[in-house]
Amino acid sequence: MSRKALIAGNWKMFKTGSQAVATAKKLAQLVENMDDRDIMIAPTLLSLPLVSQNLEGTPVKTGAQNLFHEKEGAFTGEVSAEMIKAAGADYVIIGHSERRQYFHETDNGISKKIKAAFDARLTPILCIGETHEEKKEEKTFYVLDKQIRNGLKGFRSADELSGLVIAYEPVWAIGTGNVATPEDVETTHQYVRSLIMEIFGKDLANATRILYGGSVKPDNVSVLMSMQNIDGALVGGASLDADTFIKIIKFD
Ligand SMILES: O=C(CO)COP(=O)(O)O
């Protein structure tokens, strides 16, 4: 791994405000000073401002799990990138497979969300990944190609995408305990990086962090992170408990 690692926790629809603050504070205490890697947690939107306030001045940054691409307006139930930034977040997860599956998010909508994130100076984490069916049919690269080309449509130059993070999360590995092998993840990440190089050039390809997500745990993180093209992890279940998540953050 030649880029600074990013270890991110996606708390999905777990924890009330007070539970989220308690876990975040405990995590910040356990982290102490770690400047060789970036750390982020994404609580629910309801907890985001409170958690962000409580983490101010610590190495643990916050993110949202989604946004709506418009700046403001009559869009009942939605939250804009600016609102998320104002709540204290630095990151936003975009196009998670659960959103693609349950809320019918499309690559076209995802592309607008990424643009809105950059406009608000949030770092977008673009999630991509194939389903079990697609893997069985050997369509993984085809699916990732489509998700990246369409998700990043509308961006003309590498400059506009500076800071972009991609998270490769095979859907069949999420919440199942079926972690992909480090060798397979490495091969896939190499493919993703070569695609970024083909579309946007070498500099962006070298700078873009590609995270792996899907059943990352304390006992499998180190070998995953030893791979050249795995630049961090997007962690679900194992990020909910501070004592477990800190073991992942402190991988060596
Ligand atoms: O979806 C994930 C992170 O966004 C991964 O979830 P798990 O770590 O629970 O498999």
PDB file of C-alpha atoms in Angstrom, residues 8-101:
ATOM      1  CA  ALA A   8     -14.011   4.019   7.451  1.00  0.00           C
ATOM      2  CA  GLY A   9     -16.927   2.739   9.510  1.00  0.00           C
ATOM      3  CA  ASN A  10     -20.388   2.636   7.959  1.00  0.00           C
ATOM      4  CA  TRP A  11     -22.852   2.472  10.839  1.00  0.00           C
ATOM      5  CA  LYS A  12     -25.829   1.983   8.498  1.00  0.00           C
ATOM      6  CA  MET A  13     -29.188   2.200  10.381  1.00  0.00           C
ATOM      7  CA  PHE A  14     -27.753   1.382  13.804  1.00  0.00           C
ATOM      8  CA  LYS A  15     -27.515   3.389  17.055  1.00  0.00           C
ATOM      9  CA  THR A  16     -29.620   6.209  18.510  1.00  0.00           C
ATOM     10  CA  GLY A  17     -27.995   9.614  19.005  1.00  0.00           C
ATOM     11  CA  SER A  18     -26.771   8.890  22.525  1.00  0.00           C
ATOM     12  CA  GLN A  19     -25.470   5.441  21.580  1.00  0.00           C
ATOM     13  CA  ALA A  20     -23.640   6.897  18.588  1.00  0.00           C
ATOM     14  CA  VAL A  21     -22.011   9.637  20.679  1.00  0.00           C
ATOM     15  CA  ALA A  22     -20.931   7.135  23.350  1.00  0.00           C
ATOM     16  CA  THR A  23     -19.273   4.842  20.781  1.00  0.00           C
ATOM     17  CA  ALA A  24     -17.650   7.761  18.938  1.00  0.00           C
ATOM     18  CA  LYS A  25     -16.177   9.195  22.164  1.00  0.00           C
ATOM     19  CA  LYS A  26     -14.823   5.819  23.197  1.00  0.00           C
ATOM     20  CA  LEU A  27     -13.273   5.325  19.780  1.00  0.00           C
ATOM     21  CA  ALA A  28     -11.610   8.755  19.878  1.00  0.00           C
ATOM     22  CA  GLN A  29     -10.047   7.859  23.244  1.00  0.00           C
ATOM     23  CA  LEU A  30      -8.734   4.552  21.916  1.00  0.00           C
ATOM     24  CA  VAL A  31      -7.337   6.116  18.748  1.00  0.00           C
ATOM     25  CA  GLU A  32      -5.178   8.726  20.535  1.00  0.00           C
ATOM     26  CA  ASN A  33      -2.748  10.071  17.948  1.00  0.00           C
ATOM     27  CA  MET A  34      -2.610   8.244  14.645  1.00  0.00           C
ATOM     28  CA  ASP A  35      -1.397  10.377  11.787  1.00  0.00           C
ATOM     29  CA  ASP A  36      -0.312   7.594   9.433  1.00  0.00           C
ATOM     30  CA  ARG A  37      -3.918   6.746   8.528  1.00  0.00           C
ATOM     31  CA  ASP A  38      -7.254   8.488   8.104  1.00  0.00           C
ATOM     32  CA  ILE A  39     -10.214   7.393  10.193  1.00  0.00           C
ATOM     33  CA  MET A  40     -13.888   8.071   9.549  1.00  0.00           C
ATOM     34  CA  ILE A  41     -17.241   6.987  10.927  1.00  0.00           C
ATOM     35  CA  ALA A  42     -20.581   7.493   9.210  1.00  0.00           C
ATOM     36  CA  PRO A  43     -23.472   7.467  11.705  1.00  0.00           C
ATOM     37  CA  THR A  44     -27.111   8.080  10.710  1.00  0.00           C
ATOM     38  CA  LEU A  45     -27.924  11.624   9.621  1.00  0.00           C
ATOM     39  CA  LEU A  46     -29.805  12.201  12.880  1.00  0.00           C
ATOM     40  CA  SER A  47     -26.636  11.552  14.894  1.00  0.00           C
ATOM     41  CA  LEU A  48     -24.200  13.196  12.503  1.00  0.00           C
ATOM     42  CA  PRO A  49     -24.103  16.760  13.961  1.00  0.00           C
ATOM     43  CA  LEU A  50     -23.865  15.497  17.540  1.00  0.00           C
ATOM     44  CA  VAL A  51     -21.183  12.929  16.768  1.00  0.00           C
ATOM     45  CA  SER A  52     -19.203  15.474  14.724  1.00  0.00           C
ATOM     46  CA  GLN A  53     -19.279  17.987  17.595  1.00  0.00           C
ATOM     47  CA  ASN A  54     -18.049  15.385  20.042  1.00  0.00           C
ATOM     48  CA  LEU A  55     -15.181  14.382  17.757  1.00  0.00           C
ATOM     49  CA  GLU A  56     -13.932  17.897  17.074  1.00  0.00           C
ATOM     50  CA  GLY A  57     -10.158  18.090  17.512  1.00  0.00           C
ATOM     51  CA  THR A  58      -9.729  14.299  17.371  1.00  0.00           C
ATOM     52  CA  PRO A  59      -8.320  12.261  14.442  1.00  0.00           C
ATOM     53  CA  VAL A  60     -11.724  10.635  13.904  1.00  0.00           C
ATOM     54  CA  LYS A  61     -13.621  12.362  11.094  1.00  0.00           C
ATOM     55  CA  THR A  62     -17.256  11.896  10.182  1.00  0.00           C
ATOM     56  CA  GLY A  63     -19.246  11.195   7.058  1.00  0.00           C
ATOM     57  CA  ALA A  64     -22.806  10.772   5.847  1.00  0.00           C
ATOM     58  CA  GLN A  65     -24.165   7.601   4.242  1.00  0.00           C
ATOM     59  CA  ASN A  66     -25.978   9.391   1.425  1.00  0.00           C
ATOM     60  CA  LEU A  67     -27.028  12.842   0.166  1.00  0.00           C
ATOM     61  CA  PHE A  68     -29.463  14.368  -2.312  1.00  0.00           C
ATOM     62  CA  HIS A  69     -27.869  16.144  -5.259  1.00  0.00           C
ATOM     63  CA  GLU A  70     -29.962  19.348  -5.231  1.00  0.00           C
ATOM     64  CA  LYS A  71     -28.763  22.299  -3.123  1.00  0.00           C
ATOM     65  CA  GLU A  72     -32.175  22.977  -1.543  1.00  0.00           C
ATOM     66  CA  GLY A  73     -35.839  22.970  -2.441  1.00  0.00           C
ATOM     67  CA  ALA A  74     -39.105  21.106  -2.066  1.00  0.00           C
ATOM     68  CA  PHE A  75     -37.628  17.611  -1.725  1.00  0.00           C
ATOM     69  CA  THR A  76     -39.368  16.161   1.316  1.00  0.00           C
ATOM     70  CA  GLY A  77     -37.184  13.869   3.367  1.00  0.00           C
ATOM     71  CA  GLU A  78     -33.909  14.709   1.627  1.00  0.00           C
ATOM     72  CA  VAL A  79     -30.672  16.340   2.823  1.00  0.00           C
ATOM     73  CA  SER A  80     -28.179  18.276   0.687  1.00  0.00           C
ATOM     74  CA  ALA A  81     -24.397  18.116   0.527  1.00  0.00           C
ATOM     75  CA  GLU A  82     -24.106  21.617   2.033  1.00  0.00           C
ATOM     76  CA  MET A  83     -26.262  20.565   5.002  1.00  0.00           C
ATOM     77  CA  ILE A  84     -24.042  17.547   5.568  1.00  0.00           C
ATOM     78  CA  LYS A  85     -20.916  19.700   5.390  1.00  0.00           C
ATOM     79  CA  ALA A  86     -22.480  22.186   7.827  1.00  0.00           C
ATOM     80  CA  ALA A  87     -23.192  19.298  10.216  1.00  0.00           C
ATOM     81  CA  GLY A  88     -19.421  18.778  10.508  1.00  0.00           C
ATOM     82  CA  ALA A  89     -18.825  15.931   8.049  1.00  0.00           C
ATOM     83  CA  ASP A  90     -15.813  15.567   5.747  1.00  0.00           C
ATOM     84  CA  TYR A  91     -16.926  12.495   3.789  1.00  0.00           C
ATOM     85  CA  VAL A  92     -20.028  11.046   2.190  1.00  0.00           C
ATOM     86  CA  ILE A  93     -20.636   7.450   1.111  1.00  0.00           C
ATOM     87  CA  ILE A  94     -22.348   7.360  -2.284  1.00  0.00           C
ATOM     88  CA  GLY A  95     -23.994   4.509  -4.188  1.00  0.00           C
ATOM     89  CA  HIS A  96     -23.765   1.857  -1.469  1.00  0.00           C
ATOM     90  CA  SER A  97     -25.166  -1.447  -2.740  1.00  0.00           C
ATOM     91  CA  GLU A  98     -27.925  -1.306  -0.107  1.00  0.00           C
ATOM     92  CA  ARG A  99     -29.060   2.008  -1.575  1.00  0.00           C
ATOM     93  CA  ARG A 100     -28.834   0.631  -5.107  1.00  0.00           C
ATOM     94  CA  GLN A 101     -30.862  -2.400  -3.994  1.00  0.00           C
TER      95      GLN A 101
END
